[in-house]
mmCIF file of C-alpha atoms in Angstrom:
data_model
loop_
_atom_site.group_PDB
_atom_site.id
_atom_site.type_symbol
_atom_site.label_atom_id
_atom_site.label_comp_id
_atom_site.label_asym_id
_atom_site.label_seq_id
_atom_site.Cartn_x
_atom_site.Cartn_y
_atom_site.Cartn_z
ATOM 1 C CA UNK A 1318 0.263 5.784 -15.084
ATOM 2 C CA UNK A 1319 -0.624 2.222 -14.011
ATOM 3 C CA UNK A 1320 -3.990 0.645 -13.011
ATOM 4 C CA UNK A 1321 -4.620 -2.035 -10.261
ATOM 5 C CA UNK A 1322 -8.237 -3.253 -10.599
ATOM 6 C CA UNK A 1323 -9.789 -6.595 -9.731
ATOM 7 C CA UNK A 1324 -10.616 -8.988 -12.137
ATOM 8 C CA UNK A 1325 -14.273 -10.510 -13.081
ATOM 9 C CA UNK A 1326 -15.562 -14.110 -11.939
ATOM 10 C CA UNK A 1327 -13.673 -15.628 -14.976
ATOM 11 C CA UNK A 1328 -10.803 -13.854 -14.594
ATOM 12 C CA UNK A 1329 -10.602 -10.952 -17.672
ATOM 13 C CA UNK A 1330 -11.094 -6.706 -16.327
ATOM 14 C CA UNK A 1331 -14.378 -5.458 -17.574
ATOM 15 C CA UNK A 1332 -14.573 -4.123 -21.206
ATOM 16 C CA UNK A 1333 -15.206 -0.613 -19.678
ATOM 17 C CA UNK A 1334 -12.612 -0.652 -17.442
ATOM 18 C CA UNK A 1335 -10.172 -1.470 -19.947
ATOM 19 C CA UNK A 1336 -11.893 0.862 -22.635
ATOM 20 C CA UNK A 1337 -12.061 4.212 -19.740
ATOM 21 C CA UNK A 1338 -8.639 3.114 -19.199
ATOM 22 C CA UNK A 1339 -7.178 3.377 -22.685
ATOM 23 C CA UNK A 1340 -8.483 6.858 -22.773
ATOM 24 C CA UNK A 1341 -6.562 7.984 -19.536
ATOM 25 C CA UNK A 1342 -3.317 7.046 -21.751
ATOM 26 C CA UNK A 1343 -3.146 4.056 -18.805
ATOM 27 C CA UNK A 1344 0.568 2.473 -19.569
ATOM 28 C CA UNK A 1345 -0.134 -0.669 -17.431
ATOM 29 C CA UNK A 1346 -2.761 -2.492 -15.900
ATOM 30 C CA UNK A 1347 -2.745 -5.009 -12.872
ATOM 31 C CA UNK A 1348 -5.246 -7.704 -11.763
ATOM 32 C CA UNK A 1349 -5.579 -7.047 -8.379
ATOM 33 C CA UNK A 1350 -7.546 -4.700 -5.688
ATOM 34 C CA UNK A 1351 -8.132 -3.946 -2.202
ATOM 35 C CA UNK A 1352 -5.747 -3.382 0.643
ATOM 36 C CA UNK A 1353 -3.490 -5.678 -1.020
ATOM 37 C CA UNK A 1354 -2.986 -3.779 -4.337
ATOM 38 C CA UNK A 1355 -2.298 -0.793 -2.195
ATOM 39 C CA UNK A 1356 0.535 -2.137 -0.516
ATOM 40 C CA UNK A 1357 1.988 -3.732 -3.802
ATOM 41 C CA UNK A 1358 1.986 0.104 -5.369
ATOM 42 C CA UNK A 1359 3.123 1.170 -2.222
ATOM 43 C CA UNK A 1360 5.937 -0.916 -2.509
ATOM 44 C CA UNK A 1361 6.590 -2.241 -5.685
ATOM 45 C CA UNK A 1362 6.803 -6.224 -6.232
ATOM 46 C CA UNK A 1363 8.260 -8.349 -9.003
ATOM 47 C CA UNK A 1364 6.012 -7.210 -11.844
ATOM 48 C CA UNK A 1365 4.148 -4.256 -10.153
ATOM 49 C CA UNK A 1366 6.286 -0.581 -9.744
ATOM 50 C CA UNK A 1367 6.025 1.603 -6.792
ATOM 51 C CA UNK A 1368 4.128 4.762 -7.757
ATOM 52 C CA UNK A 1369 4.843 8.122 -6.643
ATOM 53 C CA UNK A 1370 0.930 8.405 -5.417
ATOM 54 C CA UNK A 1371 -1.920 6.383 -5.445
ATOM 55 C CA UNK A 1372 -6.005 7.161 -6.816
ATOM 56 C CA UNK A 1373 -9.272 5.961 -6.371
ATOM 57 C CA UNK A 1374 -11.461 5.066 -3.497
ATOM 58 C CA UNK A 1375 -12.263 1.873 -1.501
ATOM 59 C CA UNK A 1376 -13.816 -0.107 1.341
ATOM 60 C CA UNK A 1377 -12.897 0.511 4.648
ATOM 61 C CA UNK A 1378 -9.669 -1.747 4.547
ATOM 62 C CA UNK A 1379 -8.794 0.063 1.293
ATOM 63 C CA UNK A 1380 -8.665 3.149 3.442
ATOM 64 C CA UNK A 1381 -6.966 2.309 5.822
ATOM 65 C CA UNK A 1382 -4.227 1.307 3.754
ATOM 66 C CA UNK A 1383 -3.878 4.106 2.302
ATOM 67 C CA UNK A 1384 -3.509 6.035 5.412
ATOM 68 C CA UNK A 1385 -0.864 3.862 6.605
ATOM 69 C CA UNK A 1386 1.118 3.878 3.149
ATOM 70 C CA UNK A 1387 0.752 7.744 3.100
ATOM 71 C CA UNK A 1388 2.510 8.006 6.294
ATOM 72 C CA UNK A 1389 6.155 7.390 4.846
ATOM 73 C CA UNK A 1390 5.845 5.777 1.291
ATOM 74 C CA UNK A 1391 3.583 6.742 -1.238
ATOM 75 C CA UNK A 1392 1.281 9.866 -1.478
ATOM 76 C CA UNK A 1393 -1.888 9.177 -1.256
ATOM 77 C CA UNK A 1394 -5.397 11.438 -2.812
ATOM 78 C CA UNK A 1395 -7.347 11.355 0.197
ATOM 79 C CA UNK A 1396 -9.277 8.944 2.879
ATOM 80 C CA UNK A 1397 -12.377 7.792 0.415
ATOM 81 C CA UNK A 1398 -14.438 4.917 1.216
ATOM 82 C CA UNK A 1399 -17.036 3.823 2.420
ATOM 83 C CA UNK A 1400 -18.854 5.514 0.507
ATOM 84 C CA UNK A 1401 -21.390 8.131 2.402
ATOM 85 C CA UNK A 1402 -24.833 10.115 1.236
ATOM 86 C CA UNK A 1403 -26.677 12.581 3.377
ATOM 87 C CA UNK A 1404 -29.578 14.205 1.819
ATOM 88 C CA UNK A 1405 -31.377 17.401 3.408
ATOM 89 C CA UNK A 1406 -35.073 17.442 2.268
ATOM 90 C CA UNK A 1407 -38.167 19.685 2.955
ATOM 91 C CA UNK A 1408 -41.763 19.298 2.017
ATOM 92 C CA UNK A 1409 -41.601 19.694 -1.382
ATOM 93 C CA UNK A 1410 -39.263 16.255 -1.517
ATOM 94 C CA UNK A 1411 -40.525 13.308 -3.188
ATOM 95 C CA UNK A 1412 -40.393 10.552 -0.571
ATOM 96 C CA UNK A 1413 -39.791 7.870 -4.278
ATOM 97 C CA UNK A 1414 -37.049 10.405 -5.438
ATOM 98 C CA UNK A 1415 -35.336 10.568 -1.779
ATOM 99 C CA UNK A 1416 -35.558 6.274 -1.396
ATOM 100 C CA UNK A 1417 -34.226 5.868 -4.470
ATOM 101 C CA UNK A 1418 -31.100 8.091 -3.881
ATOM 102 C CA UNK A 1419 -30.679 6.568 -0.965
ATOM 103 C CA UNK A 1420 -30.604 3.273 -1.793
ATOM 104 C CA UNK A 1421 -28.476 3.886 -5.002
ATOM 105 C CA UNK A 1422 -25.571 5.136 -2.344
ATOM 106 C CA UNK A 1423 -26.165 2.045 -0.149
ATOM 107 C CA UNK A 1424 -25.788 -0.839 -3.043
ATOM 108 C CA UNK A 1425 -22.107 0.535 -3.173
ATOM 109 C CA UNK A 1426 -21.484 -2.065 -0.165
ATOM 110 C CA UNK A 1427 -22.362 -3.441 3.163
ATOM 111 C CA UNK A 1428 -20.537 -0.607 4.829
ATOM 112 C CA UNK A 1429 -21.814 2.096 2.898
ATOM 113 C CA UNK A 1430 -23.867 4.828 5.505
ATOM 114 C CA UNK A 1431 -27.260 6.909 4.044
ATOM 115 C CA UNK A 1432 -29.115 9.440 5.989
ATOM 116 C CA UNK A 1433 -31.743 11.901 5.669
ATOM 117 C CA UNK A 1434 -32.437 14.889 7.770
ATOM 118 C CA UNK A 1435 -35.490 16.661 7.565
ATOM 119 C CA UNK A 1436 -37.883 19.145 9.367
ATOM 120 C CA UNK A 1437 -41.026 17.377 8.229
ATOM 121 C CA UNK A 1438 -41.726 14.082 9.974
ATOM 122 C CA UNK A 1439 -44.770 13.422 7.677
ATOM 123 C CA UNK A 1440 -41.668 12.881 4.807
ATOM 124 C CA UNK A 1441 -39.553 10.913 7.244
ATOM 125 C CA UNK A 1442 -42.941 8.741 7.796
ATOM 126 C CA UNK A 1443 -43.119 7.572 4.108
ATOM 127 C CA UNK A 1444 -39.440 6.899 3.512
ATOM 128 C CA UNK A 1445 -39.301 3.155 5.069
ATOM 129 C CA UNK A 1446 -42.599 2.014 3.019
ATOM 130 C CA UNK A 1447 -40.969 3.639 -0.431
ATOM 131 C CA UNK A 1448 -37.398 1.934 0.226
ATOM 132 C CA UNK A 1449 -39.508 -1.577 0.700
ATOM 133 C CA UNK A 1450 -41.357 -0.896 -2.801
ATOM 134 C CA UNK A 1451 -38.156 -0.358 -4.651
ATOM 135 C CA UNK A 1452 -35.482 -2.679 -2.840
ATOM 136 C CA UNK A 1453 -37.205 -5.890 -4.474
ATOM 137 C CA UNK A 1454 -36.783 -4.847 -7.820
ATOM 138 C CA UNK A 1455 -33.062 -4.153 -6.942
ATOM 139 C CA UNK A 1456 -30.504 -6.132 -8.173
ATOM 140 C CA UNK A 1457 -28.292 -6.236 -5.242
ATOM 141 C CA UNK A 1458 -30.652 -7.278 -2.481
ATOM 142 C CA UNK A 1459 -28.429 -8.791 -0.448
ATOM 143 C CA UNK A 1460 -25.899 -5.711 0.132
ATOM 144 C CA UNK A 1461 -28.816 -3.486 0.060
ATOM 145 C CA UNK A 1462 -30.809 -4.579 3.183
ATOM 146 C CA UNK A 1463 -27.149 -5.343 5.152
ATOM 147 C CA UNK A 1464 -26.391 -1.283 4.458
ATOM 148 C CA UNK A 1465 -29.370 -0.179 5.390
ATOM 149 C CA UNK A 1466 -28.441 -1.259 8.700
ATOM 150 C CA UNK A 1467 -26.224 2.043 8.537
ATOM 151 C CA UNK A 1468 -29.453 4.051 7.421
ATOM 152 C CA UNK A 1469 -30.734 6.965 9.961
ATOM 153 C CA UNK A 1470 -33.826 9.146 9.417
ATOM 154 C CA UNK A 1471 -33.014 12.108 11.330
ATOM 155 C CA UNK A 1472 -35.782 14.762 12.388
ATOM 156 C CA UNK A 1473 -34.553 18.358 13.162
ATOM 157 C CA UNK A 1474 -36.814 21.286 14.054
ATOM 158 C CA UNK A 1475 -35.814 23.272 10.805
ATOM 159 C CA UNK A 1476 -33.245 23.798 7.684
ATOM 160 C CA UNK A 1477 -30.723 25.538 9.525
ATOM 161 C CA UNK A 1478 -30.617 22.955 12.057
ATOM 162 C CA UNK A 1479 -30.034 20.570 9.034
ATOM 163 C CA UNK A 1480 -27.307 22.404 7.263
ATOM 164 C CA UNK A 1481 -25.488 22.476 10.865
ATOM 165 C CA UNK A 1482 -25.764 18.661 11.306
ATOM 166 C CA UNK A 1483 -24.431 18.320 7.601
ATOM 167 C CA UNK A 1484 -21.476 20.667 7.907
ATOM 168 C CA UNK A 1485 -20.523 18.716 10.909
ATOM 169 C CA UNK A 1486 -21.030 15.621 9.857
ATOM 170 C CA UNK A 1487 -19.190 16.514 6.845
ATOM 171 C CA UNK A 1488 -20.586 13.942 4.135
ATOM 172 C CA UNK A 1489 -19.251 12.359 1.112
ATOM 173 C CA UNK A 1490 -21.923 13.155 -0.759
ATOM 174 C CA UNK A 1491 -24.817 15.952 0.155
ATOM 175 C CA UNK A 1492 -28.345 16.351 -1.864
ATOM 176 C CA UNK A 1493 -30.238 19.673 -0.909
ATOM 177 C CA UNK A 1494 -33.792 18.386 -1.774
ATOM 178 C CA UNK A 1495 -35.206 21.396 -0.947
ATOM 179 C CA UNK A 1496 -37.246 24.176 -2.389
ATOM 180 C CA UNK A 1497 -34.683 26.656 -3.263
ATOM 181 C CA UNK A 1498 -31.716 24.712 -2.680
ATOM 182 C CA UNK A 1499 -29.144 27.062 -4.356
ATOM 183 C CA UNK A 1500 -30.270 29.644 -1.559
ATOM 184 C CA UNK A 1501 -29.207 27.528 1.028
ATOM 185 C CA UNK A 1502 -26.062 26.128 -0.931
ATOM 186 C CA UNK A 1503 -24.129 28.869 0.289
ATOM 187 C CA UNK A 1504 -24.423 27.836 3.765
ATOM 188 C CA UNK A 1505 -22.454 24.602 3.156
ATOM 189 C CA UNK A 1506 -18.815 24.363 4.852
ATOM 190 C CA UNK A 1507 -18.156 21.123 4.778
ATOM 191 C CA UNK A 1508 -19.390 18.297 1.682
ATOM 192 C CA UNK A 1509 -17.026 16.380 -1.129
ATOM 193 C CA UNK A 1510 -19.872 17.260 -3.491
ATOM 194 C CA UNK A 1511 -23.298 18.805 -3.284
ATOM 195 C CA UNK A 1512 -26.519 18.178 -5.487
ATOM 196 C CA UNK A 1513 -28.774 20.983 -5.652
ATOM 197 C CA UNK A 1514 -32.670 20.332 -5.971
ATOM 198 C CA UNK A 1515 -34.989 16.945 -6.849
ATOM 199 C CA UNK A 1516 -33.454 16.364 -9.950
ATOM 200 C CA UNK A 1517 -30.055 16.279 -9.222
ATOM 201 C CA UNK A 1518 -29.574 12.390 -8.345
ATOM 202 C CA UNK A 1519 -26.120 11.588 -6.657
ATOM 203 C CA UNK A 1520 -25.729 9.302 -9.507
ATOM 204 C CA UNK A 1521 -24.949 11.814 -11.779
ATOM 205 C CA UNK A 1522 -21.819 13.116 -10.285
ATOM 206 C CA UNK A 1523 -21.203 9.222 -10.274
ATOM 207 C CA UNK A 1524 -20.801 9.441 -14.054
ATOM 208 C CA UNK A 1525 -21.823 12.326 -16.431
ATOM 209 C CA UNK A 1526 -22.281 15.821 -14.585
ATOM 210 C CA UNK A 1527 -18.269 16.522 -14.788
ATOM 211 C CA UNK A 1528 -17.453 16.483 -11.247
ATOM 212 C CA UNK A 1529 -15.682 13.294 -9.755
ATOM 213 C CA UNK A 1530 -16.549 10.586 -8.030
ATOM 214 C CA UNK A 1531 -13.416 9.675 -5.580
ATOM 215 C CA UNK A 1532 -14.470 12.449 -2.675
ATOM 216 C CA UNK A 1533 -13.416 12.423 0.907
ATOM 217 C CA UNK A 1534 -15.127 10.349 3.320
ATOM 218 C CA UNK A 1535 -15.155 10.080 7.379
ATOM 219 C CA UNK A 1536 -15.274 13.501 7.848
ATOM 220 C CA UNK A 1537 -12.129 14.541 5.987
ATOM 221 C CA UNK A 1538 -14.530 16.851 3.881
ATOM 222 C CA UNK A 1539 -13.620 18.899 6.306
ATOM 223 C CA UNK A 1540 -9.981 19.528 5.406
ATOM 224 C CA UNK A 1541 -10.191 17.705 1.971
ATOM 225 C CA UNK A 1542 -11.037 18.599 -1.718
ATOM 226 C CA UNK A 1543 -12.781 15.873 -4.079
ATOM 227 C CA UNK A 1544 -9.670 14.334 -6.791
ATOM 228 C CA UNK A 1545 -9.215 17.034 -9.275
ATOM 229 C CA UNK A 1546 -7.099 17.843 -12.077
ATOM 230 C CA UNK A 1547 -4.687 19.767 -9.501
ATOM 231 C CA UNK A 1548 -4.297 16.120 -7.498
ATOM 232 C CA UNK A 1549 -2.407 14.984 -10.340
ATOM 233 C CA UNK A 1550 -0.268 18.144 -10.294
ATOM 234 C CA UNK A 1551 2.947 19.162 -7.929
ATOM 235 C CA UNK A 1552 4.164 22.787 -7.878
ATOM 236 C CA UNK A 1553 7.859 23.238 -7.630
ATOM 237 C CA UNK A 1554 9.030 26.971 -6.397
ATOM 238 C CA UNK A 1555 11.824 28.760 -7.634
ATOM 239 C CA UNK A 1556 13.889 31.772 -6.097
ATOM 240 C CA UNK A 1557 16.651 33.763 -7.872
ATOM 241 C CA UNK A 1558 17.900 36.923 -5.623
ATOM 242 C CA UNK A 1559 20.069 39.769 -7.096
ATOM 243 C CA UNK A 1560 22.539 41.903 -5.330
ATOM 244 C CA UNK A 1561 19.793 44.327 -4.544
ATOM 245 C CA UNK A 1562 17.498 42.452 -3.460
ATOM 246 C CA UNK A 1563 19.097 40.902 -1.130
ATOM 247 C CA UNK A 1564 20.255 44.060 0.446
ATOM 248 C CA UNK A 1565 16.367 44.879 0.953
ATOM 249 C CA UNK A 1566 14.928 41.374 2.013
ATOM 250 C CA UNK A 1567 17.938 40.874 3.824
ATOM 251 C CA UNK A 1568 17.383 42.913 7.388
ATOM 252 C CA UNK A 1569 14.244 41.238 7.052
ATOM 253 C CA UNK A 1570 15.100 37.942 7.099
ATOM 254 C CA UNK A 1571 17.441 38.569 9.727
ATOM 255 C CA UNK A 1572 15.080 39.765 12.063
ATOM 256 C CA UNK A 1573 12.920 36.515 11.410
ATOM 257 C CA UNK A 1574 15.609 34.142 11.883
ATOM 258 C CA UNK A 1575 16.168 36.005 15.145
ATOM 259 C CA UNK A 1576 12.715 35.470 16.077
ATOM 260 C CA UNK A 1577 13.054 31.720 15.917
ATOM 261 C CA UNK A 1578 16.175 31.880 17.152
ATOM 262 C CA UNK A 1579 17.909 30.369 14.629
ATOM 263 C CA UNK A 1580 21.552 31.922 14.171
ATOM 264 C CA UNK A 1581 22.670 29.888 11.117
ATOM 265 C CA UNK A 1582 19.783 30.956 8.836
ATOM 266 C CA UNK A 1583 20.331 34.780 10.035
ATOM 267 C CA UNK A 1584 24.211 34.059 9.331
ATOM 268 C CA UNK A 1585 23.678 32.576 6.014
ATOM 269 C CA UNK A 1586 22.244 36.579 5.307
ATOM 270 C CA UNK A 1587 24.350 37.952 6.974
ATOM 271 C CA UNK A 1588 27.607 36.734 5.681
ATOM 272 C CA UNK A 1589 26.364 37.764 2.204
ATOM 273 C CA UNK A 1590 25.073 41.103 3.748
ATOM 274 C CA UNK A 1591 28.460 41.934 4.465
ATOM 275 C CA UNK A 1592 30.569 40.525 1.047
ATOM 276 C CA UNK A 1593 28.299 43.197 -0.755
ATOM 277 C CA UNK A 1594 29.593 45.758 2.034
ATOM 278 C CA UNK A 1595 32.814 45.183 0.834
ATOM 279 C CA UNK A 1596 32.446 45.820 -2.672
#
């Protein structure tokens, strides 16, 4: 298990890095990121190996590495990055609770997308003048205002018209800020991971609710699951036939291969069908 991540401003990894690292049982740790350290794990160089799959998400270079790589090389997680937050809020939202979610996605970088979908316009109204009260005691001002850019306030005519935008859309990251949010939970198709009601920030699946934080993005929620346990896990199948057992699936695999009309694989059956004939 080896670790590419890019160094600080004078040139050490962050304490926590290396600390979260240690506790993963992390053999070997690189100085290095982006599209570049993909390739190099991809790969292999002179002192970094060529891994069997590669974690974690990125920008949209990042990405698109990995896609490439995952073609022919390397396996890869998933597509993840940029990052992505849609939130789905009714009346009862508050309009501080909603800015502040969204600009805690958008601070992830420049290319990050937020939106909020809503039946009540009066909310949508209040958002712009709460995201201006809190951005200027943000840290990251800079990246902030450049992703809101990417920032939409949708306005739908009710919830079910927002859970169908959402499910198509397919976001990284969905908050139900609604009411009864578990109620409509069950309606979701497509989300890497979904926070039910106003006090279930994205943030925390960032760091301490026990889900993970590397989830599909671009609309590959749609055929992807978030990084689990079973990402780090292959399954290997195993088939041991007796005499008699072959004599049953036999015909039956015969008739398949026949179907596709592929004689050796009936043959391969059927020459075996016939040695136990002879016994």
């Amino acid at each position: 298990l080896i670790l590419c991540t890019p160094p600080m401003r004078d040139g050490n990894i962050h304490p926590a890095i290396l600390y979260a690292a240690d506790l993963c049982g992390v053999s070997q740790i690189f100085k290095g990121g982006g599209a570049q350290a993909i390739a190099a794990m991809a790969y292999g160089t002179a002192s970094i190996p060529k891994v069997d799959k590669i974690f974690g998400p990125g920008n949209r270079f990042v990405t698109i590495a990995k896609q490439l790589v995952g073609r022919r090389n390397v396996a890869i997680d998933m597509p993840a990055g940029p990052s992505e937050l849609l939130i789905i809020a009714d009346e009862n939202a508050n309009p501080d609770f909603l800015a502040a979610d969204l600009l805690s996605q958008s601070e992830h970088g420049a290319d990050s997308q937020t939106i909020l979908v809503s039946p009540d316009d009066q909310l949508l109204k209040q958002i712009p003048t709460a995201i201006q009260k809190q951005i200027s005691q943000r840290q990251r001002q800079d990246i902030l205002k450049e992703s809101l850019q990417h920032t939409r306030l949708i306005l739908v005519e009710n919830i079910d018209d927002a859970l169908a935008f959402s499910n198509e859309y397919a976001p990284e990251h969905l908050i139900l800020a609604l009411r009864d949010a578990e109620r409509f939970s069950t309606q979701i198709l497509n989300a890497g991971s979904v926070f039910l009601g106003n006090f279930t920030p994205e943030s925390a699946g960032d760091y301490a609710s026990g889900t993970n934080h590397t989830l599909p993005t671009g609309a590959f929620a749609r055929s992807y699951s978030g990084l689990n346990t079973l990402s780090f896990m292959k399954a290997i199948t195993f088939q041991n036939i007796s005499p008699n057992g072959l004599r049953s699936l036999g015909p039956i695999i015969e008739e398949m291969a026949e179907a596709e009309e592929l004689d050796a694989h009936k043959y391969a059956v059927t020459i075996r069908l016939k040695s136990l004939q002879e016994r």
